[in-house]
Amino acid sequence: MAEDISIPDPASVLELLQAFRKSKTMFAGVSLGVFDALNESPATLAQLASQIGANEDALERLLDACIGLGFLLRLDGQYHNTPTATCYLTSTSPHRMTGYIAYSNDVSWLLWQNLEDAVREGTHRWQQTFGWDGPIFSNFFKTDDARTEFLMGMHGFGMISSPVIVDAFDLSEFHTLVDLGGATGHLSIAACQRYSHLQAVVFDLPEAASLARQIVGQTNVSNRITIQSGDFFVDPLPPSDLYAVGRILHDWSEEKINRLLQRVFESLPSGGALFIGEKLLEADKSGPSWAQMQNLNMLTCTEGKERTLAEYEQLLTAVGFVNVRGCRTLSPLDAILARKP
């Protein structure tokens, strides 16, 4: 009798063999201007190929794949964007993620090709991939347009996550929120919209200030949000009873995190708090997948990493914070709140 050998389902392996192809399909559609062109007007294959300068047969294959991914529809011989594509994949949408997609296509895609070396050596891959000594913040933003588009891509993430995390804890007792590294101000906007008495300060490098003023100025809470330029590692922090750092701590080494946390702790009044937006790993680091993938992303492109709640608690209590609480959400970020005694 033949031996009965149970063969595992290969579905997960097969899915991952094509996962990068799906990502690259979306990246290429954005890069070639497919979604922007169709946002202006639906088009036939021939019209679209002429407009973006592409081979018809090859473009048809890309468009068909975008239909399969849920980004396009084909109706009466014309291609149309779906609402998802219009919202996130067109360069004129206020919710666009095109800047982060461009970064993923032009930079992160290449960094990840050297993941094996990052694991062997435990360092980011900027020098190996691009010949740069420093990380993204000193090299990628070489033009105002590149900086703006990346920040708008992160703004797209923020529009998804910030309204969720500001509702994770009751922040009604606080009067002023200072968002350190606040970029476009999406966290301050969400917090002020959630708490009608709250005043906020978006504190970031001068290069981010003009875009923050533009974004904040278009909201119904602009009269309660101030934009202030500064480097949170060096300059005096604006006074506040609540500081926030969203997607900041995971960028840096523990030495720099400790320095920043110490500065925040010293600036807070007694009873004040620090609010952190990061994606938390499970206690045994077995998930969630979003945090695990971001943890590897941090390895390739920063000095930092993702952490468990216990690891954040260790960092926070080391400088004097108490009552560290975490709240998991279904958004790209979770929330942590820590108090100064």
Coordinates of N, CA and C in Angstrom, one line a residue, residues 2 28 47 56 61 64 103 116 155 160 193 195 200 300 327 341:
A2 N 0.5 2.2 -0.8 CA 1.3 3.4 -0.9 C 1.2 4.3 0.4
A28 N 3.1 51.1 -11.4 CA 3.2 51.5 -12.9 C 2.1 52.3 -13.4
Q47 N -7.0 55.8 -27.4 CA -6.9 57.2 -26.9 C -5.9 57.3 -25.7
E56 N 0.1 49.9 -27.3 CA -1.3 49.5 -27.1 C -1.5 48.1 -26.5
R61 N -2.6 45.1 -21.4 CA -2.3 44.1 -20.4 C -2.3 44.8 -19.0
D64 N -6.0 45.7 -18.0 CA -6.7 44.5 -17.6 C -6.3 44.1 -16.2
Y103 N 7.4 57.0 -3.9 CA 8.5 56.7 -3.0 C 8.7 55.2 -3.0
E116 N 18.2 41.0 2.2 CA 19.1 40.0 2.8 C 20.4 40.6 3.4
H155 N 0.1 62.1 4.2 CA -1.2 62.7 4.6 C -2.3 61.8 4.2
I160 N -6.5 58.4 7.0 CA -7.2 57.1 7.3 C -7.0 56.8 8.8
Q193 N -11.0 68.4 15.5 CA -12.4 68.1 15.1 C -13.1 67.1 16.1
Y195 N -12.3 67.1 19.5 CA -12.4 67.8 20.8 C -12.5 69.3 20.5
A200 N -4.2 73.3 19.0 CA -3.1 72.5 18.6 C -2.0 73.3 17.9
T300 N 15.2 48.4 6.4 CA 15.9 48.8 5.1 C 16.1 50.3 5.0
C327 N -3.8 50.9 22.8 CA -5.1 50.6 22.2 C -4.8 50.2 20.7
P341 N 3.9 61.8 36.0 CA 3.3 61.8 37.3 C 3.0 63.3 37.8

